[in-house]
DNA sequence: TTGTACGCGTTATCAA
DNA sequence: TTGATAACGCGTACAA
């Protein structure tokens, strides 16, 4: 048998006052006699009253809940960190978040949006949106939306990362160490369609910055050193995407002395290929990761372009909250800077290769 | 301006019937005329009606939501996988989950429990519970509780893992390869207080099984080879717990030829220490992880005792659901079997060491 | 077969 | 300073 927990009415009875008075005491608004206030507060304790957020939400039309749609929290620690940051900020403001994983599948994303609407969330955050249609559904329901990392449509808030600056920092670091044969393993622009809001997609930003940095250093571009694909492809828990690309690169007659990876998980696969080829990192090969998620847990610890995951989540929630409090504010786009974290996987170009 | 979404009343108006009739159509219960049903269904589409889960919950005293309290989703992929499995099964049954991270802090745990009670969750799952008091609060509110991995109190459901079988499998594997100097880096029983329900704590189970296996193989126990502490201790994203222990072990005059780690993250630190000592794994040192989380992403890919994370989550939700549907069922304890996943980090004992 | 009316636990308005 | 009372959106017992 399930016994209901104490309600406002129970407190009122216990204190010998009306529901309205109890409500006033709890919301600390309106005039309440000092003596009554104390009686009510005592009653609240004695019956163990806890407000019912559902009932409150029904009345106020606010669920104090926001929805967070993401790719898949287990596929890349990046998502877990961003989700955690959103949750932290939400909690600090009296909110809770609902998570939903869509696996880059637009039907699943749509399904998640429907669940969120049913549950009356006050706003929805995407990391990142797959289908513009999902955003349109939420706009139709007048729900504030924030897009993290990739901006599909221009009509909502967005929190982005300056990928150009990230790759520039990584390239400068490697060039300074004397590397000239630098390979790039990253996301394929064709697999991540251009949303149309910004001039270049995230993948294009990174790729072009890599090419520009080489040109800037007077290095001829070798197409063999550019390998594009997915960011995460696991088989039996092992990354096979970075592994496969790295095997191909290391088998080249004139193999690269350094590799930039589009994500730390990819970099894990690259390290495995290097180990099997009996190459030591960074002595024989330098490696830079991206995200700074598992970088420190790999061997050697990876130099990596750190995404500002905590700030991404925090800013996204704050934008959502701003629109909850005033639905009419104009959409804002915030771009955050990544930072290069230098660890043990990068070093001077091998002597052999400088000849 | 925030416009309310369509309600039952709107549908009723549109279809020219009463709210009750619409409700009957939607719940597919009670008698409804065929012609009316069609009119109602058409109206539902035309106004874009979506049930309001909060209002429904207020009426039915069911939120279709369960709370999941865990240590910290970003600290170990184990938690993310278990949480995902709970979520998957919840979703399949019309439920959503709320996550809450308590960082092994009983006040935070308490705080989370309060948030869950306020939000009227229908049950709470712990991975794992810190303080018996939190469970007591939920029992007082008549909420079903499921404990995963560690059982603090006997009055709720629990889903456990057979740690004895896990360590036995790992030890048998290493002994078969001829290893005799096998080190153990694991959780310190003193840091994870014994809950009192079972004869031995998780940490005691693992440690004793390790010792028993050695004795069973006629190997004298060397206290220098046993190192106990935390499971995860990250500094700048790198595991320093396993790293520190491994450095001590590898500095021994007669160093171990194999190490069992209490968790994959620890194993990551061990690999780093081995790499710095210019030892190749498994040629010079064999290593077995635990959990099978990042095992495949490390180099070499780790042989690891896989926890049945998907089954843990699935079973936990099913037990919770069973108690939601019938609050009077007796608490059940389900113990699941781990399995040894053999990859590239274990091999025959080095010849040098067999002399 | 359909409609009326009440209550779930709040908040908010209006009188007193 | 306090107390009735009307919503919020839904489900359901009961009446028609």
mmCIF file with all atom_site columns, C-alpha atoms in Angstrom, chain A residues 16-121:
data_model
loop_
_atom_site.group_PDB
_atom_site.id
_atom_site.type_symbol
_atom_site.label_atom_id
_atom_site.label_alt_id
_atom_site.label_comp_id
_atom_site.label_asym_id
_atom_site.label_entity_id
_atom_site.label_seq_id
_atom_site.pdbx_PDB_ins_code
_atom_site.Cartn_x
_atom_site.Cartn_y
_atom_site.Cartn_z
_atom_site.occupancy
_atom_site.B_iso_or_equiv
_atom_site.pdbx_formal_charge
_atom_site.auth_seq_id
_atom_site.auth_comp_id
_atom_site.auth_asym_id
_atom_site.auth_atom_id
_atom_site.pdbx_PDB_model_num
ATOM 1   C CA . UNK A 1 16  ? -4.811 25.284 12.326  1.00 0.00 ? 16  UNK A CA 1
ATOM 2   C CA . UNK A 1 17  ? -4.638 27.727 9.429   1.00 0.00 ? 17  UNK A CA 1
ATOM 3   C CA . UNK A 1 18  ? -5.712 27.737 5.783   1.00 0.00 ? 18  UNK A CA 1
ATOM 4   C CA . UNK A 1 19  ? -3.789 26.398 2.791   1.00 0.00 ? 19  UNK A CA 1
ATOM 5   C CA . UNK A 1 20  ? -3.324 29.939 1.601   1.00 0.00 ? 20  UNK A CA 1
ATOM 6   C CA . UNK A 1 21  ? -1.466 30.930 4.706   1.00 0.00 ? 21  UNK A CA 1
ATOM 7   C CA . UNK A 1 22  ? 0.837  27.962 4.496   1.00 0.00 ? 22  UNK A CA 1
ATOM 8   C CA . UNK A 1 23  ? 1.558  28.811 0.881   1.00 0.00 ? 23  UNK A CA 1
ATOM 9   C CA . UNK A 1 24  ? 2.415  32.353 1.864   1.00 0.00 ? 24  UNK A CA 1
ATOM 10  C CA . UNK A 1 25  ? 4.818  31.167 4.509   1.00 0.00 ? 25  UNK A CA 1
ATOM 11  C CA . UNK A 1 26  ? 6.524  28.803 2.108   1.00 0.00 ? 26  UNK A CA 1
ATOM 12  C CA . UNK A 1 27  ? 6.873  31.301 -0.690  1.00 0.00 ? 27  UNK A CA 1
ATOM 13  C CA . UNK A 1 28  ? 8.046  33.932 1.808   1.00 0.00 ? 28  UNK A CA 1
ATOM 14  C CA . UNK A 1 29  ? 5.757  36.440 0.148   1.00 0.00 ? 29  UNK A CA 1
ATOM 15  C CA . UNK A 1 30  ? 2.835  38.440 1.427   1.00 0.00 ? 30  UNK A CA 1
ATOM 16  C CA . UNK A 1 31  ? 2.099  39.379 4.981   1.00 0.00 ? 31  UNK A CA 1
ATOM 17  C CA . UNK A 1 32  ? 2.134  36.677 7.609   1.00 0.00 ? 32  UNK A CA 1
ATOM 18  C CA . UNK A 1 33  ? 1.934  37.160 11.345  1.00 0.00 ? 33  UNK A CA 1
ATOM 19  C CA . UNK A 1 34  ? 5.086  36.226 13.159  1.00 0.00 ? 34  UNK A CA 1
ATOM 20  C CA . UNK A 1 35  ? 3.327  33.862 15.511  1.00 0.00 ? 35  UNK A CA 1
ATOM 21  C CA . UNK A 1 36  ? 1.450  32.159 12.646  1.00 0.00 ? 36  UNK A CA 1
ATOM 22  C CA . UNK A 1 37  ? 4.645  31.787 10.670  1.00 0.00 ? 37  UNK A CA 1
ATOM 23  C CA . UNK A 1 38  ? 6.255  29.898 13.507  1.00 0.00 ? 38  UNK A CA 1
ATOM 24  C CA . UNK A 1 39  ? 3.235  27.626 13.945  1.00 0.00 ? 39  UNK A CA 1
ATOM 25  C CA . UNK A 1 40  ? 3.277  26.843 10.237  1.00 0.00 ? 40  UNK A CA 1
ATOM 26  C CA . UNK A 1 41  ? 6.989  26.187 10.135  1.00 0.00 ? 41  UNK A CA 1
ATOM 27  C CA . UNK A 1 42  ? 6.659  23.821 13.049  1.00 0.00 ? 42  UNK A CA 1
ATOM 28  C CA . UNK A 1 43  ? 3.817  22.028 11.298  1.00 0.00 ? 43  UNK A CA 1
ATOM 29  C CA . UNK A 1 44  ? 5.862  21.693 8.105   1.00 0.00 ? 44  UNK A CA 1
ATOM 30  C CA . UNK A 1 45  ? 8.559  19.902 10.063  1.00 0.00 ? 45  UNK A CA 1
ATOM 31  C CA . UNK A 1 46  ? 6.238  17.777 12.082  1.00 0.00 ? 46  UNK A CA 1
ATOM 32  C CA . UNK A 1 47  ? 4.346  16.341 9.134   1.00 0.00 ? 47  UNK A CA 1
ATOM 33  C CA . UNK A 1 48  ? 7.481  16.132 6.989   1.00 0.00 ? 48  UNK A CA 1
ATOM 34  C CA . UNK A 1 49  ? 6.044  18.225 4.210   1.00 0.00 ? 49  UNK A CA 1
ATOM 35  C CA . UNK A 1 50  ? 7.734  18.376 0.802   1.00 0.00 ? 50  UNK A CA 1
ATOM 36  C CA . UNK A 1 51  ? 6.253  20.405 -2.024  1.00 0.00 ? 51  UNK A CA 1
ATOM 37  C CA . UNK A 1 52  ? 4.903  18.387 -4.926  1.00 0.00 ? 52  UNK A CA 1
ATOM 38  C CA . UNK A 1 53  ? 6.735  19.678 -7.978  1.00 0.00 ? 53  UNK A CA 1
ATOM 39  C CA . UNK A 1 54  ? 4.221  18.118 -10.362 1.00 0.00 ? 54  UNK A CA 1
ATOM 40  C CA . UNK A 1 55  ? 1.276  19.890 -8.801  1.00 0.00 ? 55  UNK A CA 1
ATOM 41  C CA . UNK A 1 56  ? 3.182  23.126 -8.660  1.00 0.00 ? 56  UNK A CA 1
ATOM 42  C CA . UNK A 1 57  ? 4.152  22.757 -12.289 1.00 0.00 ? 57  UNK A CA 1
ATOM 43  C CA . UNK A 1 58  ? 0.591  22.147 -13.339 1.00 0.00 ? 58  UNK A CA 1
ATOM 44  C CA . UNK A 1 59  ? -0.436 25.380 -11.721 1.00 0.00 ? 59  UNK A CA 1
ATOM 45  C CA . UNK A 1 60  ? 2.519  27.550 -12.717 1.00 0.00 ? 60  UNK A CA 1
ATOM 46  C CA . UNK A 1 61  ? 3.037  26.078 -16.173 1.00 0.00 ? 61  UNK A CA 1
ATOM 47  C CA . UNK A 1 62  ? 6.689  25.514 -15.355 1.00 0.00 ? 62  UNK A CA 1
ATOM 48  C CA . UNK A 1 63  ? 8.145  22.070 -14.805 1.00 0.00 ? 63  UNK A CA 1
ATOM 49  C CA . UNK A 1 64  ? 11.526 23.311 -13.603 1.00 0.00 ? 64  UNK A CA 1
ATOM 50  C CA . UNK A 1 65  ? 12.888 20.669 -15.930 1.00 0.00 ? 65  UNK A CA 1
ATOM 51  C CA . UNK A 1 66  ? 14.827 20.982 -19.138 1.00 0.00 ? 66  UNK A CA 1
ATOM 52  C CA . UNK A 1 67  ? 15.460 18.350 -21.768 1.00 0.00 ? 67  UNK A CA 1
ATOM 53  C CA . UNK A 1 68  ? 18.926 17.555 -23.096 1.00 0.00 ? 68  UNK A CA 1
ATOM 54  C CA . UNK A 1 69  ? 19.149 15.649 -26.352 1.00 0.00 ? 69  UNK A CA 1
ATOM 55  C CA . UNK A 1 70  ? 22.551 14.201 -27.133 1.00 0.00 ? 70  UNK A CA 1
ATOM 56  C CA . UNK A 1 71  ? 24.134 11.631 -29.406 1.00 0.00 ? 71  UNK A CA 1
ATOM 57  C CA . UNK A 1 72  ? 24.845 8.885  -26.907 1.00 0.00 ? 72  UNK A CA 1
ATOM 58  C CA . UNK A 1 73  ? 26.308 9.411  -23.501 1.00 0.00 ? 73  UNK A CA 1
ATOM 59  C CA . UNK A 1 74  ? 28.384 6.231  -23.557 1.00 0.00 ? 74  UNK A CA 1
ATOM 60  C CA . UNK A 1 75  ? 29.912 6.734  -26.994 1.00 0.00 ? 75  UNK A CA 1
ATOM 61  C CA . UNK A 1 76  ? 32.237 9.568  -26.063 1.00 0.00 ? 76  UNK A CA 1
ATOM 62  C CA . UNK A 1 77  ? 33.067 11.015 -22.642 1.00 0.00 ? 77  UNK A CA 1
ATOM 63  C CA . UNK A 1 78  ? 32.624 14.420 -24.262 1.00 0.00 ? 78  UNK A CA 1
ATOM 64  C CA . UNK A 1 79  ? 28.859 14.022 -24.031 1.00 0.00 ? 79  UNK A CA 1
ATOM 65  C CA . UNK A 1 80  ? 28.951 12.907 -20.423 1.00 0.00 ? 80  UNK A CA 1
ATOM 66  C CA . UNK A 1 81  ? 31.017 15.918 -19.467 1.00 0.00 ? 81  UNK A CA 1
ATOM 67  C CA . UNK A 1 82  ? 28.798 18.388 -21.283 1.00 0.00 ? 82  UNK A CA 1
ATOM 68  C CA . UNK A 1 83  ? 25.657 16.763 -19.884 1.00 0.00 ? 83  UNK A CA 1
ATOM 69  C CA . UNK A 1 84  ? 27.134 16.901 -16.418 1.00 0.00 ? 84  UNK A CA 1
ATOM 70  C CA . UNK A 1 85  ? 27.936 20.585 -16.792 1.00 0.00 ? 85  UNK A CA 1
ATOM 71  C CA . UNK A 1 86  ? 24.397 21.362 -17.923 1.00 0.00 ? 86  UNK A CA 1
ATOM 72  C CA . UNK A 1 87  ? 23.037 19.370 -15.000 1.00 0.00 ? 87  UNK A CA 1
ATOM 73  C CA . UNK A 1 88  ? 25.266 21.154 -12.508 1.00 0.00 ? 88  UNK A CA 1
ATOM 74  C CA . UNK A 1 89  ? 24.138 24.592 -13.614 1.00 0.00 ? 89  UNK A CA 1
ATOM 75  C CA . UNK A 1 90  ? 20.524 23.470 -13.836 1.00 0.00 ? 90  UNK A CA 1
ATOM 76  C CA . UNK A 1 91  ? 20.634 22.191 -10.277 1.00 0.00 ? 91  UNK A CA 1
ATOM 77  C CA . UNK A 1 92  ? 22.117 25.443 -9.058  1.00 0.00 ? 92  UNK A CA 1
ATOM 78  C CA . UNK A 1 93  ? 19.037 27.164 -10.447 1.00 0.00 ? 93  UNK A CA 1
ATOM 79  C CA . UNK A 1 94  ? 16.430 24.770 -9.110  1.00 0.00 ? 94  UNK A CA 1
ATOM 80  C CA . UNK A 1 95  ? 16.116 22.800 -12.332 1.00 0.00 ? 95  UNK A CA 1
ATOM 81  C CA . UNK A 1 96  ? 16.629 19.154 -13.246 1.00 0.00 ? 96  UNK A CA 1
ATOM 82  C CA . UNK A 1 97  ? 17.520 17.794 -16.666 1.00 0.00 ? 97  UNK A CA 1
ATOM 83  C CA . UNK A 1 98  ? 16.119 14.903 -18.625 1.00 0.00 ? 98  UNK A CA 1
ATOM 84  C CA . UNK A 1 99  ? 18.629 13.196 -20.910 1.00 0.00 ? 99  UNK A CA 1
ATOM 85  C CA . UNK A 1 100 ? 17.761 11.576 -24.187 1.00 0.00 ? 100 UNK A CA 1
ATOM 86  C CA . UNK A 1 101 ? 20.164 9.758  -26.548 1.00 0.00 ? 101 UNK A CA 1
ATOM 87  C CA . UNK A 1 102 ? 19.340 9.910  -30.239 1.00 0.00 ? 102 UNK A CA 1
ATOM 88  C CA . UNK A 1 103 ? 22.322 8.184  -31.800 1.00 0.00 ? 103 UNK A CA 1
ATOM 89  C CA . UNK A 1 104 ? 22.355 10.647 -34.691 1.00 0.00 ? 104 UNK A CA 1
ATOM 90  C CA . UNK A 1 105 ? 19.056 9.145  -35.776 1.00 0.00 ? 105 UNK A CA 1
ATOM 91  C CA . UNK A 1 106 ? 16.457 11.751 -36.658 1.00 0.00 ? 106 UNK A CA 1
ATOM 92  C CA . UNK A 1 107 ? 13.496 9.503  -35.809 1.00 0.00 ? 107 UNK A CA 1
ATOM 93  C CA . UNK A 1 108 ? 14.918 8.848  -32.382 1.00 0.00 ? 108 UNK A CA 1
ATOM 94  C CA . UNK A 1 109 ? 15.563 12.524 -32.000 1.00 0.00 ? 109 UNK A CA 1
ATOM 95  C CA . UNK A 1 110 ? 11.981 13.255 -32.923 1.00 0.00 ? 110 UNK A CA 1
ATOM 96  C CA . UNK A 1 111 ? 10.811 10.656 -30.442 1.00 0.00 ? 111 UNK A CA 1
ATOM 97  C CA . UNK A 1 112 ? 12.851 12.343 -27.734 1.00 0.00 ? 112 UNK A CA 1
ATOM 98  C CA . UNK A 1 113 ? 11.407 15.729 -28.583 1.00 0.00 ? 113 UNK A CA 1
ATOM 99  C CA . UNK A 1 114 ? 7.919  14.288 -28.235 1.00 0.00 ? 114 UNK A CA 1
ATOM 100 C CA . UNK A 1 115 ? 8.745  12.828 -24.831 1.00 0.00 ? 115 UNK A CA 1
ATOM 101 C CA . UNK A 1 116 ? 10.062 16.213 -23.760 1.00 0.00 ? 116 UNK A CA 1
ATOM 102 C CA . UNK A 1 117 ? 6.951  18.028 -24.928 1.00 0.00 ? 117 UNK A CA 1
ATOM 103 C CA . UNK A 1 118 ? 4.711  15.561 -23.108 1.00 0.00 ? 118 UNK A CA 1
ATOM 104 C CA . UNK A 1 119 ? 6.681  16.162 -19.961 1.00 0.00 ? 119 UNK A CA 1
ATOM 105 C CA . UNK A 1 120 ? 6.403  19.893 -20.372 1.00 0.00 ? 120 UNK A CA 1
ATOM 106 C CA . UNK A 1 121 ? 10.104 20.652 -20.126 1.00 0.00 ? 121 UNK A CA 1
#
